């Protein structure tokens, strides 16, 4: 932990964007128009913050002598906004992942709480370490563990069963939840609905008993369950199973009385993620939204708008019409509607997408004040956090946004963010905007490597680096599969890999050996010459490095051959090559070592590994 704290401190020193620690001095925000998130009209009041909490709200507050006073006359103060559906490791355009920039995108736009659905259990601890008070600035992160059904959505991207736990029966669901809960997730995400919008063959969907088993275990642990649900029948299954909210909007049919009755009976909310389904062919932005974009986002949108508008496919136009009408129907029925975007998916930008989603509600029957309630207290309630978040009231977390405008009256004023507080700490907005506008990736903690990577010394299935080996494959519903095991044969601690190759051209399966937990933080292998290991196999294989700041298709790789007789193989770092035009291998930005098995479609491949190490 001392090494990690030093690494995080180094990141803060380099970036200059470390979040300020909760101040010992109280903070008085004086004379703001306070929209408290309850739906009541804004009134001019003072708000006193001590530590991470709001301790007093009112027109007259006794001011502590040591208080920092913020003159907010003429400004509007609201609770911090929520986004209940994001993929923070995906930047929404063609670029490498950058968590720090994703987090910054929310903070500069007044979003102080997000649900992240792009992580696995092993990633939760390192992300929480990096974003602890005084670390890399971030909104409150509700980190999810994902479950789905074999052959369903969420399983077709080649990320392996570790990333989306796959279950088809209640018994399997209970087993998977027993694996998930020790990671202490904040929310459970379930890919329950396999409809592909009428454009592709449908995937598998989860049945109600299996989903209900997940809900049972999650609720016992005090965790909300949010589903990927995009059809009317899927929404009925989700509501009947007792989920806290269906995520995404119903897009195949209009909401009927049966669905509304089930949602009311089970207190199921609705997170429509309109902006990910809004046709982008003719998408337009108001000036405040355009100004909020980072340079890559501006470039992407200018390039799109410079071309003639493409026609909107009929299935998209029909779905979009249905989704908008369903908002009106569910609002009229009193169903809670929260804010989520699916940000990170192509064209839905981190931060601006949230404000666009809120704006869409005002186009579909919400007043600006109602839309702000949806983004604050309603969204907090959907994830069971309304006792701490979503309101400006004594005892609540000091998650606050100051605007120069009046977004409760004019929704376009959401783009006038002036100051942002997360748990009483003011976000360093100028530094965060500088980070977003720059081309340099966010510096992350770096761990200096020792020699051993995976020698079998651990008896719990983890590597010498205390990381968990995981599998991945090429993308596709018909992707490959990898099984691996370490037989208990005394001192002979070999990893035995068997790949069942899929039907796509050039299929592959690969074992990932993270160099840091979850392959989130970075590994420094300077001082070594290359990778050494003992191997036995039947042909040609590929070794790759997952490195920070480069696209997956630019990964450094080196081939090797293994035969029936085990022998030591050494691969110098100089042998690893990237596609032409790629950057040189940076030994301070490594995240994982990957061993890839390839072969013919429908075939099998195998490999034994022992004593993987840096030399």
XYZ file of C-alpha atoms in Angstrom:
615
model
C 0.000 0.000 0.000
C 2.908 2.395 0.662
C 4.120 1.836 -2.895
C 0.611 2.449 -4.258
C 0.153 5.646 -2.271
C 3.483 6.889 -3.571
C 2.424 6.012 -7.130
C -0.863 7.889 -6.801
C 0.984 10.863 -5.305
C 3.300 10.856 -8.307
C 0.306 10.945 -10.650
C -1.085 13.970 -8.827
C 2.295 15.704 -8.972
C 2.615 15.110 -12.712
C -0.929 16.079 -13.669
C -1.617 18.800 -11.146
C -5.238 17.621 -11.002
C -5.343 15.887 -7.649
C -8.672 16.379 -5.906
C -8.353 18.576 -2.847
C -8.812 16.769 0.425
C -12.050 17.545 2.229
C -11.168 20.905 3.803
C -10.861 21.295 7.533
C -12.373 24.742 7.126
C -16.125 24.780 6.589
C -17.451 26.242 3.340
C -20.368 28.650 3.149
C -22.054 29.054 -0.233
C -23.838 32.346 0.257
C -26.916 33.705 -1.468
C -27.402 31.109 -4.246
C -30.707 30.219 -5.837
C -30.950 26.755 -4.283
C -32.812 24.109 -6.278
C -32.736 21.317 -3.709
C -33.635 18.351 -5.949
C -37.048 17.743 -4.390
C -38.943 19.543 -7.134
C -39.717 22.563 -4.977
C -39.053 25.955 -6.587
C -35.588 27.400 -6.117
C -35.179 29.874 -3.259
C -32.290 32.110 -2.257
C -30.492 30.469 0.646
C -27.103 29.789 2.190
C -25.559 26.319 2.323
C -22.940 25.361 4.902
C -20.576 22.447 4.236
C -18.358 20.815 6.814
C -16.125 17.981 5.650
C -18.060 15.876 3.155
C -21.544 16.848 4.395
C -24.079 19.617 4.116
C -24.709 20.708 7.712
C -27.116 23.620 7.287
C -29.381 25.173 4.634
C -31.352 28.365 5.117
C -31.632 32.115 4.628
C -29.826 32.792 7.881
C -26.962 30.574 9.036
C -24.458 31.277 11.745
C -21.169 31.526 9.887
C -18.172 29.844 11.549
C -15.309 32.266 11.942
C -12.914 30.138 9.901
C -15.334 29.446 7.050
C -14.385 29.803 3.406
C -17.120 31.972 1.926
C -18.230 31.601 -1.696
C -20.340 34.485 -2.925
C -23.010 32.815 -5.070
C -25.442 35.685 -5.504
C -27.039 35.422 -8.932
C -25.922 31.811 -9.312
C -27.985 28.604 -9.095
C -26.970 25.730 -6.839
C -28.261 22.208 -7.532
C -27.369 18.724 -6.331
C -24.778 16.965 -8.442
C -26.175 15.152 -11.468
C -26.256 11.364 -11.980
C -25.616 9.115 -14.973
C -26.785 5.575 -14.247
C -25.397 3.924 -17.403
C -21.857 4.506 -18.663
C -18.899 2.582 -20.077
C -15.971 4.606 -18.777
C -13.237 2.527 -20.419
C -14.623 3.338 -23.870
C -14.099 6.941 -25.084
C -17.034 7.045 -27.592
C -14.707 7.620 -30.543
C -11.757 5.784 -32.042
C -9.107 6.172 -29.355
C -7.473 4.187 -26.539
C -9.227 4.016 -23.186
C -8.487 6.804 -20.693
C -10.352 6.583 -17.394
C -9.020 9.893 -16.106
C -10.414 11.777 -19.081
C -13.734 9.968 -18.837
C -14.032 10.963 -15.171
C -13.028 14.540 -16.016
C -15.726 14.734 -18.710
C -18.386 14.202 -16.080
C -16.962 16.538 -13.469
C -16.623 19.548 -15.778
C -20.280 19.061 -16.747
C -21.595 18.864 -13.200
C -22.102 15.087 -13.067
C -20.981 13.877 -9.641
C -22.191 10.253 -9.693
C -21.943 7.613 -12.451
C -22.567 3.880 -12.849
C -19.756 2.161 -14.755
C -20.692 -1.017 -16.650
C -17.320 -1.552 -18.377
C -15.423 -3.194 -15.528
C -14.908 -6.662 -14.100
C -14.481 -7.704 -10.491
C -10.681 -7.593 -10.602
C -10.772 -3.959 -11.737
C -12.788 -2.606 -8.828
C -10.040 -2.424 -6.196
C -7.418 -0.596 -8.328
C -9.984 1.917 -9.566
C -11.124 2.633 -6.011
C -7.502 3.059 -4.923
C -6.802 5.585 -7.687
C -9.910 7.649 -6.947
C -9.695 7.683 -3.149
C -9.724 11.171 -1.564
C -6.639 13.034 -2.696
C -6.227 10.801 -5.743
C -7.258 11.241 -9.363
C -10.440 13.373 -9.472
C -13.555 11.383 -10.279
C -17.274 11.471 -9.616
C -18.745 8.945 -7.216
C -18.308 5.628 -9.042
C -20.892 2.856 -8.816
C -18.818 -0.006 -10.213
C -20.828 -2.907 -11.581
C -20.280 -6.604 -11.989
C -21.991 -7.895 -15.119
C -24.025 -11.054 -15.604
C -25.606 -12.432 -18.741
C -26.838 -15.595 -20.381
C -24.661 -17.812 -22.624
C -25.054 -16.608 -26.180
C -26.647 -13.376 -24.997
C -25.745 -9.722 -25.325
C -22.641 -8.781 -23.368
C -20.945 -12.089 -24.171
C -20.236 -11.530 -27.861
C -17.262 -9.171 -27.605
C -14.661 -11.788 -26.765
C -13.996 -10.564 -23.211
C -14.432 -13.936 -21.568
C -16.680 -15.312 -18.862
C -14.754 -13.350 -16.204
C -16.079 -10.083 -17.655
C -19.722 -11.054 -18.077
C -20.537 -13.982 -15.805
C -22.784 -16.320 -17.799
C -25.732 -18.107 -16.200
C -28.792 -19.915 -17.553
C -30.457 -21.314 -14.410
C -31.207 -20.080 -10.891
C -28.631 -22.494 -9.499
C -25.958 -21.091 -11.807
C -27.042 -17.571 -10.869
C -26.479 -18.234 -7.169
C -23.027 -19.680 -7.902
C -22.075 -16.673 -10.032
C -23.322 -14.204 -7.430
C -21.240 -15.986 -4.795
C -18.228 -15.312 -7.037
C -19.211 -11.692 -7.679
C -20.135 -10.421 -4.224
C -16.674 -10.777 -2.589
C -15.466 -8.029 -4.957
C -17.966 -5.674 -3.256
C -19.597 -4.249 -6.389
C -21.862 -1.226 -6.058
C -24.444 -2.432 -8.564
C -25.288 -5.567 -10.545
C -25.781 -5.192 -14.286
C -27.655 -8.000 -16.078
C -27.801 -8.450 -19.844
C -31.271 -9.958 -19.840
C -32.691 -9.112 -23.281
C -31.243 -10.422 -26.540
C -33.269 -8.451 -29.095
C -31.006 -6.929 -31.777
C -33.401 -4.188 -32.888
C -34.603 -5.959 -36.004
C -31.305 -5.485 -37.786
C -29.487 -8.652 -36.670
C -30.443 -12.124 -35.496
C -31.638 -12.063 -31.897
C -29.358 -13.287 -29.119
C -30.428 -15.340 -26.127
C -32.500 -13.780 -23.342
C -32.547 -14.583 -19.636
C -35.569 -16.286 -18.137
C -37.443 -14.867 -15.158
C -36.400 -17.497 -12.561
C -32.707 -16.965 -13.309
C -33.039 -13.186 -13.189
C -35.066 -13.426 -9.970
C -32.281 -15.489 -8.376
C -29.765 -12.752 -9.211
C -32.102 -10.121 -7.759
C -32.587 -12.171 -4.584
C -28.857 -12.422 -3.892
C -28.167 -8.806 -4.852
C -30.918 -7.416 -2.645
C -29.743 -9.525 0.294
C -26.388 -7.796 -0.146
C -28.041 -4.369 -0.428
C -27.198 -3.940 -4.109
C -29.434 -2.622 -6.903
C -29.965 -4.617 -10.097
C -30.257 -2.860 -13.455
C -30.885 -4.791 -16.652
C -30.169 -4.377 -20.320
C -33.802 -4.487 -21.466
C -34.950 -3.284 -24.891
C -38.269 -5.075 -25.586
C -41.739 -4.933 -24.100
C -41.720 -8.611 -23.126
C -38.205 -8.299 -21.731
C -39.295 -5.377 -19.575
C -42.185 -7.448 -18.212
C -39.806 -10.283 -17.332
C -37.421 -7.823 -15.641
C -40.173 -6.140 -13.630
C -41.688 -9.474 -12.585
C -38.228 -10.599 -11.415
C -38.030 -7.543 -9.178
C -35.168 -5.586 -10.742
C -34.647 -2.030 -9.511
C -34.671 -0.590 -13.008
C -34.766 -1.647 -16.606
C -31.903 -0.029 -18.459
C -32.330 1.201 -22.041
C -35.722 2.021 -23.446
C -38.357 -0.358 -24.735
C -38.055 0.066 -28.481
C -40.064 -2.682 -30.135
C -43.581 -1.866 -28.884
C -45.525 0.679 -26.871
C -45.705 0.273 -23.105
C -49.031 -1.279 -22.132
C -51.059 -1.520 -18.933
C -49.589 -4.912 -18.085
C -46.037 -3.526 -18.073
C -47.058 -0.443 -16.113
C -48.837 -2.620 -13.557
C -45.793 -4.874 -13.120
C -43.446 -1.903 -12.762
C -45.668 -0.306 -10.140
C -46.115 -3.560 -8.225
C -42.354 -4.190 -8.068
C -41.268 -0.536 -7.798
C -39.271 -0.910 -11.008
C -37.832 2.258 -12.531
C -36.937 3.110 -16.120
C -33.569 4.359 -17.448
C -34.199 4.949 -21.160
C -30.698 5.959 -22.436
C -32.318 7.959 -25.199
C -29.099 9.472 -26.495
C -27.588 6.148 -27.531
C -30.654 5.418 -29.701
C -31.179 8.932 -31.025
C -30.383 8.805 -34.764
C -27.028 10.475 -35.297
C -27.466 11.082 -39.019
C -29.186 14.439 -38.407
C -28.139 15.045 -34.787
C -27.629 18.742 -34.014
C -26.137 20.504 -30.991
C -26.802 23.802 -29.314
C -23.823 26.150 -28.776
C -23.288 25.190 -25.133
C -23.069 21.511 -26.001
C -20.666 22.100 -28.864
C -18.432 24.214 -26.628
C -18.274 21.393 -24.077
C -16.719 18.891 -26.500
C -13.062 17.941 -26.282
C -10.964 18.471 -29.446
C -11.383 14.847 -30.661
C -15.152 15.064 -30.121
C -15.313 18.385 -31.983
C -13.266 16.936 -34.837
C -15.528 13.903 -35.098
C -18.719 15.953 -35.163
C -17.379 18.529 -37.641
C -16.343 15.709 -39.973
C -19.807 14.155 -39.713
C -21.661 17.403 -40.314
C -19.445 18.267 -43.295
C -20.916 15.289 -45.145
C -24.444 15.089 -46.580
C -26.828 13.658 -43.995
C -27.269 9.933 -44.497
C -30.804 8.496 -44.486
C -31.996 7.083 -41.152
C -32.591 3.320 -41.447
C -36.301 2.449 -41.103
C -35.811 0.235 -38.046
C -33.994 3.100 -36.241
C -36.680 5.628 -37.112
C -39.454 3.302 -35.923
C -37.635 2.427 -32.691
C -36.927 6.114 -31.984
C -40.600 7.018 -32.369
C -41.644 4.200 -30.031
C -39.060 5.124 -27.406
C -40.177 8.741 -27.273
C -43.832 7.780 -26.865
C -42.922 5.332 -24.102
C -41.369 8.166 -22.096
C -44.636 10.052 -22.294
C -46.668 6.991 -21.304
C -44.497 5.987 -18.374
C -44.266 9.550 -17.068
C -48.051 9.853 -17.188
C -48.320 6.567 -15.277
C -46.023 7.790 -12.507
C -43.121 5.418 -13.230
C -39.792 6.753 -11.958
C -37.550 7.760 -14.854
C -33.822 8.155 -14.207
C -30.901 9.454 -16.220
C -28.510 7.130 -18.040
C -26.797 7.421 -21.400
C -24.742 4.333 -22.359
C -21.905 6.854 -22.744
C -18.756 5.448 -24.255
C -20.727 3.804 -27.027
C -19.937 5.470 -30.342
C -20.925 9.123 -30.346
C -22.258 9.314 -26.782
C -19.644 11.421 -25.033
C -18.762 11.236 -21.355
C -20.345 14.214 -19.626
C -22.020 16.048 -22.509
C -24.130 12.941 -23.159
C -25.629 13.178 -19.671
C -26.746 16.767 -20.174
C -28.161 15.861 -23.583
C -30.177 13.021 -22.005
C -31.623 15.441 -19.435
C -32.447 17.863 -22.229
C -34.300 15.149 -24.154
C -36.656 14.649 -21.222
C -37.718 18.293 -21.536
C -38.599 17.650 -25.183
C -40.838 14.770 -24.123
C -43.041 16.403 -21.515
C -40.786 17.130 -18.540
C -40.332 20.663 -17.284
C -36.698 21.686 -16.699
C -37.288 21.303 -12.950
C -38.743 17.793 -13.419
C -35.792 16.800 -15.576
C -33.392 18.004 -12.879
C -35.279 15.970 -10.275
C -34.881 12.923 -12.541
C -31.118 13.581 -12.727
C -30.698 14.087 -8.976
C -33.032 12.700 -6.309
C -34.868 10.216 -8.566
C -31.673 8.713 -9.967
C -30.165 8.530 -6.479
C -33.270 6.699 -5.286
C -33.128 4.174 -8.131
C -29.740 2.956 -6.895
C -30.769 3.143 -3.243
C -28.667 6.194 -2.386
C -31.375 8.792 -1.776
C -30.549 8.985 1.951
C -27.100 10.388 1.088
C -27.256 11.813 -2.424
C -29.479 13.730 -4.805
C -30.739 16.477 -2.464
C -29.492 19.679 -0.886
C -30.419 19.179 2.754
C -28.633 18.842 6.112
C -26.901 15.492 6.457
C -26.614 14.841 2.718
C -23.319 14.386 0.874
C -22.016 17.735 -0.338
C -22.283 16.938 -4.066
C -23.131 20.316 -5.549
C -23.031 22.270 -8.798
C -23.024 26.059 -9.184
C -24.345 27.439 -12.476
C -24.240 30.983 -13.786
C -27.655 30.337 -15.343
C -30.942 28.879 -14.120
C -31.205 25.312 -15.439
C -34.346 24.672 -13.382
C -36.037 27.270 -15.568
C -34.061 27.008 -18.815
C -32.527 23.609 -19.480
C -29.885 25.015 -21.861
C -28.291 26.614 -18.793
C -26.999 23.156 -17.839
C -23.993 24.156 -19.949
C -23.114 27.068 -17.595
C -21.282 25.059 -14.921
C -19.077 27.306 -12.777
C -18.022 25.192 -9.761
C -18.457 21.539 -8.783
C -18.125 19.843 -5.392
C -17.902 16.084 -4.761
C -18.233 15.121 -1.085
C -17.256 18.660 -0.126
C -14.120 18.710 -2.289
C -14.067 21.228 -5.096
C -13.191 19.691 -8.440
C -10.242 21.456 -10.141
C -12.203 22.374 -13.272
C -9.488 24.374 -15.116
C -6.970 21.532 -14.735
C -9.571 18.967 -15.791
C -10.445 20.958 -18.904
C -6.752 21.179 -19.710
C -6.493 17.405 -19.364
C -9.469 16.906 -21.688
C -8.081 19.300 -24.269
C -4.633 17.711 -24.305
C -3.464 14.721 -26.318
C -1.476 13.157 -23.470
C -3.166 10.242 -21.653
C -3.910 10.659 -17.965
C -0.870 9.482 -15.972
C -1.707 6.426 -13.887
C 0.067 4.722 -10.977
C 3.060 2.627 -12.070
C 4.297 -0.547 -10.325
C 7.939 -1.553 -10.734
C 8.112 -5.200 -11.786
C 10.076 -7.994 -10.157
C 11.106 -10.943 -12.334
C 8.430 -13.621 -11.709
C 5.072 -13.218 -13.485
C 3.449 -16.653 -13.158
C 5.567 -19.439 -11.744
C 2.809 -21.389 -9.995
C 4.125 -20.353 -6.581
C 0.667 -19.270 -5.473
C -1.765 -21.989 -4.461
C -4.907 -19.955 -5.085
C -4.840 -19.698 -8.863
C -3.387 -16.184 -8.870
C -0.076 -15.128 -10.398
C 3.067 -14.190 -8.479
C 1.898 -10.569 -8.994
C -1.384 -11.297 -7.146
C -3.352 -10.959 -10.362
C -5.959 -13.324 -11.765
C -5.330 -14.959 -15.165
C -8.365 -14.541 -17.431
C -9.378 -15.584 -20.917
C -10.530 -13.692 -23.989
C -11.228 -14.420 -27.650
C -12.092 -12.810 -30.930
C -15.467 -11.056 -31.014
C -18.681 -12.608 -32.324
C -21.565 -14.741 -31.138
C -19.720 -17.775 -32.500
C -16.420 -16.860 -30.830
C -13.781 -19.256 -29.562
C -13.504 -20.546 -25.989
C -10.494 -21.151 -23.778
C -10.185 -23.553 -20.862
C -7.121 -23.465 -18.661
C -6.093 -25.323 -15.533
C -3.034 -25.700 -13.334
C -2.882 -29.390 -12.300
C -1.646 -30.002 -8.784
C 1.426 -32.078 -9.548
C 3.810 -31.170 -6.766
C 6.480 -28.755 -7.911
C 5.528 -29.028 -11.585
C 3.184 -26.006 -11.756
C 2.273 -25.881 -15.430
C -0.614 -23.980 -16.916
C -2.473 -26.183 -19.402
C -4.467 -24.273 -22.066
C -7.009 -25.777 -24.486
C -8.725 -23.575 -27.069
C -11.968 -24.528 -28.803
C -11.779 -22.312 -31.862
C -14.811 -20.530 -33.261
C -16.194 -20.439 -36.777
C -15.060 -16.970 -37.838
C -12.041 -16.580 -40.112
C -8.749 -16.522 -38.176
C -10.215 -17.458 -34.790
C -8.137 -17.239 -31.635
C -8.306 -17.665 -27.885
C -5.880 -16.153 -25.429
C -4.812 -16.221 -21.814
C -4.282 -12.802 -20.240
C -1.753 -12.525 -17.427
C -2.376 -9.078 -15.887
C 0.785 -7.364 -14.681
C -1.238 -5.282 -12.238
C -4.566 -6.182 -10.695
C -7.290 -6.036 -13.335
C -4.728 -4.638 -15.828
C -5.833 -1.118 -14.863
C -2.709 0.424 -13.364
C 0.634 0.238 -15.125
C 3.696 -1.993 -14.915
C 7.295 -0.850 -15.350
C 9.573 -3.591 -16.741
C 12.673 -1.465 -17.269
C 15.800 -3.283 -16.189
C 14.740 -6.514 -17.910
C 15.591 -7.783 -21.372
C 12.477 -9.717 -22.294
C 10.031 -12.526 -21.430
C 11.126 -16.073 -20.601
C 9.029 -19.190 -20.045
C 8.980 -22.912 -20.533
C 6.515 -24.182 -23.159
C 5.242 -27.395 -24.666
C 2.747 -27.374 -27.505
C 1.892 -28.228 -31.067
C 2.775 -25.392 -33.373
C 2.981 -21.634 -33.574
C 1.744 -19.148 -30.983
C 1.770 -15.407 -30.353
C 2.807 -13.387 -27.307
C 1.387 -9.865 -26.982
C 1.622 -6.906 -24.618
C -1.417 -4.908 -23.591
C -0.042 -1.373 -23.225
C -1.654 1.838 -22.005
C -2.316 4.586 -24.518
C -2.485 2.467 -27.685
C -5.388 0.805 -29.488
C -5.836 -2.952 -29.205
C -5.097 -3.408 -32.901
C -1.707 -1.734 -32.330
C -0.571 -4.186 -29.650
C 3.044 -5.313 -29.672
C 3.423 -8.985 -30.517
C 6.008 -11.676 -31.136
C 5.558 -15.194 -32.440
C 7.021 -18.330 -30.898
C 6.937 -22.068 -31.566
C 6.487 -24.907 -29.067
C 6.805 -28.636 -29.722
C 6.063 -31.893 -27.900
C 9.151 -31.603 -25.731
C 9.090 -28.827 -23.164
C 11.831 -26.234 -23.520
C 12.687 -22.728 -22.420
C 11.818 -19.872 -24.741
C 13.167 -16.333 -24.459
C 11.605 -13.442 -26.326
C 13.570 -10.164 -26.125
C 11.554 -6.981 -25.881
C 13.220 -5.890 -29.130
C 11.397 -8.730 -30.911
C 7.943 -7.368 -30.083
C 6.628 -5.372 -33.017
C 3.574 -3.198 -33.615
C 1.836 -2.451 -36.921
C 3.674 0.039 -39.100
C 3.229 3.561 -37.830
C 2.730 2.505 -34.232
C 4.693 3.942 -31.307
C 7.716 2.167 -29.828
C 7.222 -0.239 -26.947
C 7.154 1.724 -23.682
C 8.236 -0.564 -20.836
C 6.691 1.815 -18.267
C 3.159 1.478 -19.648
C 2.568 -2.275 -19.707
C -0.710 -3.700 -18.416
C -0.819 -7.389 -19.301
C 1.008 -10.187 -21.042
C -1.166 -12.154 -23.460
C -0.591 -15.664 -24.812
C -2.616 -16.308 -27.972
C -3.576 -19.675 -29.486
C -4.657 -19.667 -33.125
C -5.845 -22.274 -35.597
C -8.471 -23.281 -38.110
C -12.170 -22.475 -37.648
C -13.826 -25.210 -35.611
C -10.529 -26.724 -34.543
C -8.641 -27.006 -31.265
C -5.276 -25.787 -30.041
C -3.343 -26.451 -26.870
C -0.307 -25.186 -24.991
C 1.463 -25.821 -21.683
C 3.282 -22.968 -19.946
C 5.574 -22.904 -16.940
C 7.562 -20.266 -15.076
C 6.600 -17.140 -17.029
C 8.915 -14.318 -16.008
C 10.848 -11.240 -17.004
C 14.551 -11.909 -17.580
